[in-house]
Coordinates of C-alpha atoms and ligand atoms in Angstrom, one line a residue:
X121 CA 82.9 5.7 94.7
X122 CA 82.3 9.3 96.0
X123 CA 80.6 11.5 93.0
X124 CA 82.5 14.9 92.6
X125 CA 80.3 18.0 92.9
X126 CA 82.1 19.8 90.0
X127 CA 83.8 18.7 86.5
X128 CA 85.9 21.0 85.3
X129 CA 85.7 20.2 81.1
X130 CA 88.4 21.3 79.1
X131 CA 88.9 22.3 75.5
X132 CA 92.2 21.6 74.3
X133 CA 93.5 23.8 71.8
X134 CA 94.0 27.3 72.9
X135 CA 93.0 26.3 76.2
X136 CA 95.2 23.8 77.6
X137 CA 98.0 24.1 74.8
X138 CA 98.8 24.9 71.6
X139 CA 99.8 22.2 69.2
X140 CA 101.4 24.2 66.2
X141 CA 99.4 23.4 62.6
X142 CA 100.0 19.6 63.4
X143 CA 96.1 19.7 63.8
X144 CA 95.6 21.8 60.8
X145 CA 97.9 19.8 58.3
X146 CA 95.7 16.6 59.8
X147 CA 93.1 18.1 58.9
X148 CA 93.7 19.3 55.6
X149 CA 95.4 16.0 54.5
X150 CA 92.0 14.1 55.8
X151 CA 89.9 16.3 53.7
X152 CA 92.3 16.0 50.6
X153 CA 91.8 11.7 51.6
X154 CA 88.2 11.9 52.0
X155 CA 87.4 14.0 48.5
X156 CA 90.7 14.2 46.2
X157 CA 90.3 18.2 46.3
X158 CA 93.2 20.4 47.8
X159 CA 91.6 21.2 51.1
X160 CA 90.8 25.0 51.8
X161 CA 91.8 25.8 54.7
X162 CA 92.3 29.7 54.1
X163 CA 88.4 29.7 53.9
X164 CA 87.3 28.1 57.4
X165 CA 87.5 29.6 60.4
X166 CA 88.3 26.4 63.1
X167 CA 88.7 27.6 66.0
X168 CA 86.3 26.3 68.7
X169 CA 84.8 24.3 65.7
X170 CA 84.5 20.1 66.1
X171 CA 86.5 18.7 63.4
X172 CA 83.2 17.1 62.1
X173 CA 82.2 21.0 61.5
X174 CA 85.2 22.2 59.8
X175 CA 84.8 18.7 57.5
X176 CA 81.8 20.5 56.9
X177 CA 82.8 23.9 56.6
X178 CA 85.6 22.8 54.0
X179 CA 83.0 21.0 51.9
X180 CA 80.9 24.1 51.9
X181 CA 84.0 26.3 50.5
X182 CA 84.7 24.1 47.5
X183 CA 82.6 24.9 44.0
X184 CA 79.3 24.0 44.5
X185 CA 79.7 21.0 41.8
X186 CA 82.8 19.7 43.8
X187 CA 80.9 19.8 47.3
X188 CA 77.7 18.5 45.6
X189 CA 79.2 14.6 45.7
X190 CA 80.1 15.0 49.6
X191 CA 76.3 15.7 51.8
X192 CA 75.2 13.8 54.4
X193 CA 76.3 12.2 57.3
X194 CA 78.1 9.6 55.5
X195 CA 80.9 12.4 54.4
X196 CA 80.9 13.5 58.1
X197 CA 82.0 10.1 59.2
X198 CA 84.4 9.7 56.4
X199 CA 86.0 12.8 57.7
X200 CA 86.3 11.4 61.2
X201 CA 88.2 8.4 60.6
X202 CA 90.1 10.1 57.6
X203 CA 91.5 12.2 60.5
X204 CA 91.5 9.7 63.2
X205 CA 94.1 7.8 60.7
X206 CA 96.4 10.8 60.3
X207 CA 96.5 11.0 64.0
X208 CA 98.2 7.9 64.0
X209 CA 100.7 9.1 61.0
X210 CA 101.5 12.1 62.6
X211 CA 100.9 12.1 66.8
X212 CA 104.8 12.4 66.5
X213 CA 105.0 15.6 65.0
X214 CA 103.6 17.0 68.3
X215 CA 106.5 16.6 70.1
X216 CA 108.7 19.5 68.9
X217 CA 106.5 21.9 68.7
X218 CA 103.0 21.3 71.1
X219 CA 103.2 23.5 74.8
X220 CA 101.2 24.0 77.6
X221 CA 99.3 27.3 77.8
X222 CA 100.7 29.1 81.4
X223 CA 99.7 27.8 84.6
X224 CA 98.3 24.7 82.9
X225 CA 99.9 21.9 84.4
X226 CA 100.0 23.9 87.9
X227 CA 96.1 24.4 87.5
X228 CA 95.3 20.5 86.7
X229 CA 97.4 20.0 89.7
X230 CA 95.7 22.2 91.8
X231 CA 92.2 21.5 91.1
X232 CA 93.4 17.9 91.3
X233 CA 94.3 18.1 94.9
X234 CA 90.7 18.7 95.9
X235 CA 89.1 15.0 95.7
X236 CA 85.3 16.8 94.8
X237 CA 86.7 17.8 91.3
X238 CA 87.1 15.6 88.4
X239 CA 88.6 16.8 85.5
X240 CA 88.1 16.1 81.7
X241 CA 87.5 16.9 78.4
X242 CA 84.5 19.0 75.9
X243 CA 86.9 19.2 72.8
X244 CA 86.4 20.1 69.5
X245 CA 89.2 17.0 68.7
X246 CA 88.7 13.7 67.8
X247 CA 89.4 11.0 70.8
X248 CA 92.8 10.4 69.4
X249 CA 93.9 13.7 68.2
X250 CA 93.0 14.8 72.1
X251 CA 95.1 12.4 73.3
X252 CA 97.4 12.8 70.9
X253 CA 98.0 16.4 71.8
X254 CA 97.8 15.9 75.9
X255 CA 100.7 12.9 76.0
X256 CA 102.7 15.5 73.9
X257 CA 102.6 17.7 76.5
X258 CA 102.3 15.0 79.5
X259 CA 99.0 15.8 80.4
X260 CA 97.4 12.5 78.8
X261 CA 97.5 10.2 81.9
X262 CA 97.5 12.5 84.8
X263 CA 94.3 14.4 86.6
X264 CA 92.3 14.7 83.1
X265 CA 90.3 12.0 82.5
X266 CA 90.1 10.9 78.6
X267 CA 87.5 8.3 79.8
X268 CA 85.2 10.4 80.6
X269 CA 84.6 13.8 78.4
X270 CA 83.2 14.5 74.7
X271 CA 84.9 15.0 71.5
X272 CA 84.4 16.4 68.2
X273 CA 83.5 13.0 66.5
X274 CA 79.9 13.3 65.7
X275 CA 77.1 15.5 63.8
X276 CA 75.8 18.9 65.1
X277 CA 76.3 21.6 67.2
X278 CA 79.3 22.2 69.6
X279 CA 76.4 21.7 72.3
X280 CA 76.8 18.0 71.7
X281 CA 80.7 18.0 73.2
X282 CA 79.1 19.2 76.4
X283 CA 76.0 16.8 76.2
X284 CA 78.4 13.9 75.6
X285 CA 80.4 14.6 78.5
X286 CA 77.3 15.2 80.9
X287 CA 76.3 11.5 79.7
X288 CA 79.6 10.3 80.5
X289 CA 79.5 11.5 84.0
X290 CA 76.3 11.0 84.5
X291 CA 77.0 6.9 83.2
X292 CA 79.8 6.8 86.1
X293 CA 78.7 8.5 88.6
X294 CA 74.9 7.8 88.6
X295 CA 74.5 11.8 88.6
X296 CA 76.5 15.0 86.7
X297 CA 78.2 16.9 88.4
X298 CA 78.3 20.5 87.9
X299 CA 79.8 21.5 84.9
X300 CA 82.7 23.9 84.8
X301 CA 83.5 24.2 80.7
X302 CA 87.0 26.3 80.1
X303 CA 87.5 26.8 76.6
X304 CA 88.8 29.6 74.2
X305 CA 86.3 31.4 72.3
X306 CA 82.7 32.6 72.1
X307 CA 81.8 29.5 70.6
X308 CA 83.1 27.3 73.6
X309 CA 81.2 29.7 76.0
X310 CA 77.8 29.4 73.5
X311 CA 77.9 25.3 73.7
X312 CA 78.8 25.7 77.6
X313 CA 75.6 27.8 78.4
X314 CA 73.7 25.5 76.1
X315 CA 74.6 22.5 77.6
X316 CA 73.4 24.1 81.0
X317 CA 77.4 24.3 82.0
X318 CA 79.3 27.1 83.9
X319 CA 81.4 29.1 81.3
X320 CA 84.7 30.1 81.6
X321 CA 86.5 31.9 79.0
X322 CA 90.6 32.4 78.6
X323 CA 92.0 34.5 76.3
X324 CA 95.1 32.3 75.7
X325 CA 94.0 31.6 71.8
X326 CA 91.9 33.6 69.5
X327 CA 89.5 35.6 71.1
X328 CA 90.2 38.7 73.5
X329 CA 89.1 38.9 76.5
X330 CA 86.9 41.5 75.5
X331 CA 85.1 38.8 73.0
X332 CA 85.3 36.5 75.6
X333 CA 83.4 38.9 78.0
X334 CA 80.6 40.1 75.3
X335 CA 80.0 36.0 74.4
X336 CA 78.9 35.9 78.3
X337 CA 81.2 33.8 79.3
X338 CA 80.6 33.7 83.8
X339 CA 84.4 33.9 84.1
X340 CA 87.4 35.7 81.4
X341 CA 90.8 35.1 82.4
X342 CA 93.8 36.6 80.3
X343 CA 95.4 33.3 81.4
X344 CA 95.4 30.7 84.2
X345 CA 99.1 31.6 85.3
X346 CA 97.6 31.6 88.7
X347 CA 96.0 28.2 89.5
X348 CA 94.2 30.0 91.9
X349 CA 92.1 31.4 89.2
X350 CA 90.5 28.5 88.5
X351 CA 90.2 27.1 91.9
X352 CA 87.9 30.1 93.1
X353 CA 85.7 29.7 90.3
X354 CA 85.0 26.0 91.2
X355 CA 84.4 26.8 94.7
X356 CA 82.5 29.7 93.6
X357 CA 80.3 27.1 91.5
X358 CA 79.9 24.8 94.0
X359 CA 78.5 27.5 96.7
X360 CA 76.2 28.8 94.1
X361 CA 74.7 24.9 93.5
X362 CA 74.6 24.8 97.6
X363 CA 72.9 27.5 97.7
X364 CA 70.3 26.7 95.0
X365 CA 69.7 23.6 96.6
X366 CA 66.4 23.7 98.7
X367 CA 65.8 22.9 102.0
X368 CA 69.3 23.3 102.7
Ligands
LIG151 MG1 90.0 26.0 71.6

């Protein structure tokens, strides 16, 4: 097995597609499961969040006497698989209204045609919501690899995504490649750069360009329309590493 030099690492929504409020009636109907309270979703900001962090960050928003029952890890977790579940209700509901951001499936093609590349996931999403979201838009069993990747399912900082996915790679392939994160907003650049990953920043969801730009973000595209976009960067990546290298 040849080890890629570069994984390009995806976040999903905003990013790759955009999935309606599918994701956000999942998660609001897992909250409402989890703790019998009405879940607030006015009050919580999710994008670039893990869905273990907007559990969170919907606990913290109720009266402090309702949130008081639900600390720890163990409400976390509850969370999880309260959402994983309505996945499987409601992976349906994708299909009418979940599309591809532009240039999406031209890009996954284009970066898949070059065999030093592997593509895959750092998502906010649980495992199944993920795939969930990619077979509703055909991108599920195709370039991006599900297998590999990290997803939204445990405690802490979006930094963990990244970390996960490094340890995926890095369980396959004996060694990471270098990482390539794509993502959304200022908080997908911030776990990027602390997981020690090249960010890129598109301003197909929440955040600007501009936001995009000030978070630090390497790379801000207003959109991947042009799969060549993409492409340079990963060369541009992998010349930077080569060059790092010593003795070469
Ligand atoms: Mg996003």
């Amino acid at each position: 097995m040849t080890t890629p030099r570069v994984a390009v690492c995806w976040d999903v929504d905003g990013t790759l597609l955009h999935g309606g409020t599918v994701g956000r009636d999942v998660l609001a109907d897992a909250f409402t499961a989890v703790t019998g309270h009405p879940a607030p979703m006015e009050s919580v900001a999710m994008g670039g969040r893990t869905d273990w962090l907007i559990g969170e960050a919907l606990r913290d928003a109720l009266p402090d006497e309702d949130a008081a029952a639900f600390r720890g890890d163990d409400f976390g977790h509850a969370v999880i698989a309260a959402v994983t579940d309505q996945w499987g209700r409601r992976a349906g509901d994708l299909a009418a209204v979940a599309r591809t951001m532009p240039g999406i499936p031209e890009t996954v093609a284009a970066l898949a045609a070059d065999p030093d590349v592997v593509q895959t996931l750092t998502t906010g999403n649980v495992r199944v919501g993920a795939r969930a979201k990619l077979t509703a838009v055909g991108l599920a069993d195709g370039p991006i690899d599900l297998g590999l990747g990290g997803y939204g399912e445990g405690p802490g900082a979006r930094v963990r995504v990244v970390e996960q996915a490094r340890d995926a790679l890095a369980g396959r392939y004996g060694t990471a490649p270098i990482m390539v994160v794509v993502g959304d907003t200022p908080l997908d650049v911030e776990a990027a750069h602390r997981g020690g990953a090249v960010a890129v920043g598109v301003a197909t969801g929440r955040s600007s360009a501009a936001e995009l730009r000030a978070s630090g973000a390497e790379h801000v595209f207003d959109d991947l329309a042009d799969p060549g976009r993409l492409v340079a960067v990963v060369r541009s990546a992998r010349e930077d590493r080569h060059a790092a290298e010593p003795g070469r």
